[in-house]
Amino acid sequence: MAGRDYEDILYERVHELHREIHTGAYRAQASRRTYIHKTDGKLRPLGIAAVEDKIVQQAVVKVLSAIYEEDFLGFSYGFRRGRGQHDALDALWMGILTKQIGWILDADISAFFDTIDHEWMMKFLQHRIADKRILRLIKKWLKAGVIEDGKRIASERGTPQGAVISPLLANIYLHYVFDTWAHH
């Protein structure tokens, strides 16, 4: 459905989506797989979510961000509103100037979005989220899979890069597996 056509039914469809979510009838759609070139010549897989999944994911991101921003540690900069790589570099520079620094850790987790463990992701979410509907929604998005070359590929792990919810899920995952460890 073209964007303009969807716009014509948006009001009714948003109310229907709301009903589907509350009754458990909402079905996540598989993302469309596409690839973009990386600077090293490799390809990065992206998952392009369906319009309705984007709408619902954005609503969930707004709610969960308000919850998790209270938990995220100050040295966590990735994919957070009002924080970016330049802010991280500024904080690093100030730390070097004002504190005795023994070491600096710079890490790039290979294929991180592609390898997030679904079972652990859900356990981490259950620490702060009690609403079973939200947990069920996220599990549906994680399991929805991708469409590549006209074929649906089931998802056993990972969260698609390009999905609205993925950066927040990545931050939640890293909060539990890295940030809290580094903090202690």
PDB file of N, CA, C and O in Angstrom, residues 72-97:
ATOM      1  N   PHE A  72      19.927   3.470  32.330  1.00  0.00           N
ATOM      2  CA  PHE A  72      21.160   3.521  31.548  1.00  0.00           C
ATOM      3  C   PHE A  72      22.205   4.368  32.250  1.00  0.00           C
ATOM      4  O   PHE A  72      21.898   5.405  32.828  1.00  0.00           O
ATOM      5  N   LEU A  73      23.441   3.913  32.168  1.00  0.00           N
ATOM      6  CA  LEU A  73      24.541   4.578  32.850  1.00  0.00           C
ATOM      7  C   LEU A  73      25.065   5.745  32.022  1.00  0.00           C
ATOM      8  O   LEU A  73      24.936   5.766  30.800  1.00  0.00           O
ATOM      9  N   GLY A  74      25.670   6.698  32.695  1.00  0.00           N
ATOM     10  CA  GLY A  74      26.119   7.924  32.059  1.00  0.00           C
ATOM     11  C   GLY A  74      27.150   7.733  30.967  1.00  0.00           C
ATOM     12  O   GLY A  74      27.256   8.552  30.062  1.00  0.00           O
ATOM     13  N   PHE A  75      27.923   6.655  31.027  1.00  0.00           N
ATOM     14  CA  PHE A  75      28.964   6.451  30.015  1.00  0.00           C
ATOM     15  C   PHE A  75      28.463   5.694  28.790  1.00  0.00           C
ATOM     16  O   PHE A  75      29.228   5.345  27.909  1.00  0.00           O
ATOM     17  N   SER A  76      27.165   5.460  28.715  1.00  0.00           N
ATOM     18  CA  SER A  76      26.564   4.775  27.572  1.00  0.00           C
ATOM     19  C   SER A  76      26.011   5.835  26.603  1.00  0.00           C
ATOM     20  O   SER A  76      25.108   6.580  26.956  1.00  0.00           O
ATOM     21  N   TYR A  77      26.564   5.884  25.397  1.00  0.00           N
ATOM     22  CA  TYR A  77      26.209   6.950  24.458  1.00  0.00           C
ATOM     23  C   TYR A  77      25.489   6.482  23.196  1.00  0.00           C
ATOM     24  O   TYR A  77      24.876   7.282  22.522  1.00  0.00           O
ATOM     25  N   GLY A  78      25.576   5.225  22.857  1.00  0.00           N
ATOM     26  CA  GLY A  78      25.037   4.765  21.580  1.00  0.00           C
ATOM     27  C   GLY A  78      23.521   4.821  21.497  1.00  0.00           C
ATOM     28  O   GLY A  78      22.830   4.387  22.421  1.00  0.00           O
ATOM     29  N   PHE A  79      23.011   5.362  20.406  1.00  0.00           N
ATOM     30  CA  PHE A  79      21.576   5.346  20.087  1.00  0.00           C
ATOM     31  C   PHE A  79      20.700   5.941  21.189  1.00  0.00           C
ATOM     32  O   PHE A  79      19.595   5.468  21.429  1.00  0.00           O
ATOM     33  N   ARG A  80      21.201   6.969  21.860  1.00  0.00           N
ATOM     34  CA  ARG A  80      20.405   7.603  22.904  1.00  0.00           C
ATOM     35  C   ARG A  80      20.127   9.048  22.534  1.00  0.00           C
ATOM     36  O   ARG A  80      21.001   9.745  22.031  1.00  0.00           O
ATOM     37  N   ARG A  81      18.906   9.480  22.807  1.00  0.00           N
ATOM     38  CA  ARG A  81      18.500  10.847  22.479  1.00  0.00           C
ATOM     39  C   ARG A  81      19.396  11.846  23.215  1.00  0.00           C
ATOM     40  O   ARG A  81      19.632  11.728  24.409  1.00  0.00           O
ATOM     41  N   GLY A  82      19.882  12.830  22.476  1.00  0.00           N
ATOM     42  CA  GLY A  82      20.714  13.861  23.067  1.00  0.00           C
ATOM     43  C   GLY A  82      22.144  13.437  23.336  1.00  0.00           C
ATOM     44  O   GLY A  82      22.893  14.159  23.980  1.00  0.00           O
ATOM     45  N   ARG A  83      22.512  12.247  22.871  1.00  0.00           N
ATOM     46  CA  ARG A  83      23.872  11.733  23.069  1.00  0.00           C
ATOM     47  C   ARG A  83      24.363  11.156  21.754  1.00  0.00           C
ATOM     48  O   ARG A  83      23.625  10.476  21.059  1.00  0.00           O
ATOM     49  N   GLY A  84      25.594  11.403  21.450  1.00  0.00           N
ATOM     50  CA  GLY A  84      26.156  10.869  20.219  1.00  0.00           C
ATOM     51  C   GLY A  84      27.648  10.637  20.371  1.00  0.00           C
ATOM     52  O   GLY A  84      28.213  10.825  21.452  1.00  0.00           O
ATOM     53  N   GLN A  85      28.290  10.264  19.286  1.00  0.00           N
ATOM     54  CA  GLN A  85      29.705   9.935  19.344  1.00  0.00           C
ATOM     55  C   GLN A  85      30.549  11.142  19.735  1.00  0.00           C
ATOM     56  O   GLN A  85      31.559  11.002  20.432  1.00  0.00           O
ATOM     57  N   HIS A  86      30.142  12.332  19.344  1.00  0.00           N
ATOM     58  CA  HIS A  86      30.912  13.529  19.718  1.00  0.00           C
ATOM     59  C   HIS A  86      30.801  13.808  21.218  1.00  0.00           C
ATOM     60  O   HIS A  86      31.771  14.241  21.845  1.00  0.00           O
ATOM     61  N   ASP A  87      29.630  13.537  21.786  1.00  0.00           N
ATOM     62  CA  ASP A  87      29.463  13.682  23.235  1.00  0.00           C
ATOM     63  C   ASP A  87      30.345  12.672  23.972  1.00  0.00           C
ATOM     64  O   ASP A  87      30.940  12.993  25.001  1.00  0.00           O
ATOM     65  N   ALA A  88      30.429  11.458  23.446  1.00  0.00           N
ATOM     66  CA  ALA A  88      31.279  10.433  24.057  1.00  0.00           C
ATOM     67  C   ALA A  88      32.743  10.851  23.991  1.00  0.00           C
ATOM     68  O   ALA A  88      33.489  10.701  24.970  1.00  0.00           O
ATOM     69  N   LEU A  89      33.169  11.391  22.865  1.00  0.00           N
ATOM     70  CA  LEU A  89      34.555  11.859  22.731  1.00  0.00           C
ATOM     71  C   LEU A  89      34.838  13.030  23.674  1.00  0.00           C
ATOM     72  O   LEU A  89      35.925  13.096  24.273  1.00  0.00           O
ATOM     73  N   ASP A  90      33.877  13.943  23.807  1.00  0.00           N
ATOM     74  CA  ASP A  90      34.042  15.055  24.752  1.00  0.00           C
ATOM     75  C   ASP A  90      34.192  14.537  26.185  1.00  0.00           C
ATOM     76  O   ASP A  90      35.040  15.015  26.945  1.00  0.00           O
ATOM     77  N   ALA A  91      33.359  13.574  26.565  1.00  0.00           N
ATOM     78  CA  ALA A  91      33.434  12.998  27.914  1.00  0.00           C
ATOM     79  C   ALA A  91      34.765  12.285  28.121  1.00  0.00           C
ATOM     80  O   ALA A  91      35.380  12.392  29.190  1.00  0.00           O
ATOM     81  N   LEU A  92      35.228  11.571  27.115  1.00  0.00           N
ATOM     82  CA  LEU A  92      36.523  10.887  27.187  1.00  0.00           C
ATOM     83  C   LEU A  92      37.644  11.903  27.369  1.00  0.00           C
ATOM     84  O   LEU A  92      38.522  11.749  28.232  1.00  0.00           O
ATOM     85  N   TRP A  93      37.604  12.956  26.576  1.00  0.00           N
ATOM     86  CA  TRP A  93      38.625  14.011  26.659  1.00  0.00           C
ATOM     87  C   TRP A  93      38.649  14.640  28.056  1.00  0.00           C
ATOM     88  O   TRP A  93      39.708  14.816  28.657  1.00  0.00           O
ATOM     89  N   MET A  94      37.466  14.954  28.589  1.00  0.00           N
ATOM     90  CA  MET A  94      37.394  15.557  29.931  1.00  0.00           C
ATOM     91  C   MET A  94      37.901  14.575  30.985  1.00  0.00           C
ATOM     92  O   MET A  94      38.584  14.977  31.940  1.00  0.00           O
ATOM     93  N   GLY A  95      37.579  13.298  30.824  1.00  0.00           N
ATOM     94  CA  GLY A  95      38.064  12.291  31.758  1.00  0.00           C
ATOM     95  C   GLY A  95      39.573  12.189  31.750  1.00  0.00           C
ATOM     96  O   GLY A  95      40.213  12.107  32.806  1.00  0.00           O
ATOM     97  N   ILE A  96      40.163  12.233  30.567  1.00  0.00           N
ATOM     98  CA  ILE A  96      41.622  12.163  30.440  1.00  0.00           C
ATOM     99  C   ILE A  96      42.271  13.391  31.077  1.00  0.00           C
ATOM    100  O   ILE A  96      43.302  13.280  31.749  1.00  0.00           O
ATOM    101  N   LEU A  97      41.650  14.556  30.893  1.00  0.00           N
ATOM    102  CA  LEU A  97      42.216  15.794  31.434  1.00  0.00           C
ATOM    103  C   LEU A  97      42.088  15.892  32.948  1.00  0.00           C
ATOM    104  O   LEU A  97      42.956  16.462  33.620  1.00  0.00           O
TER     105      LEU A  97
END
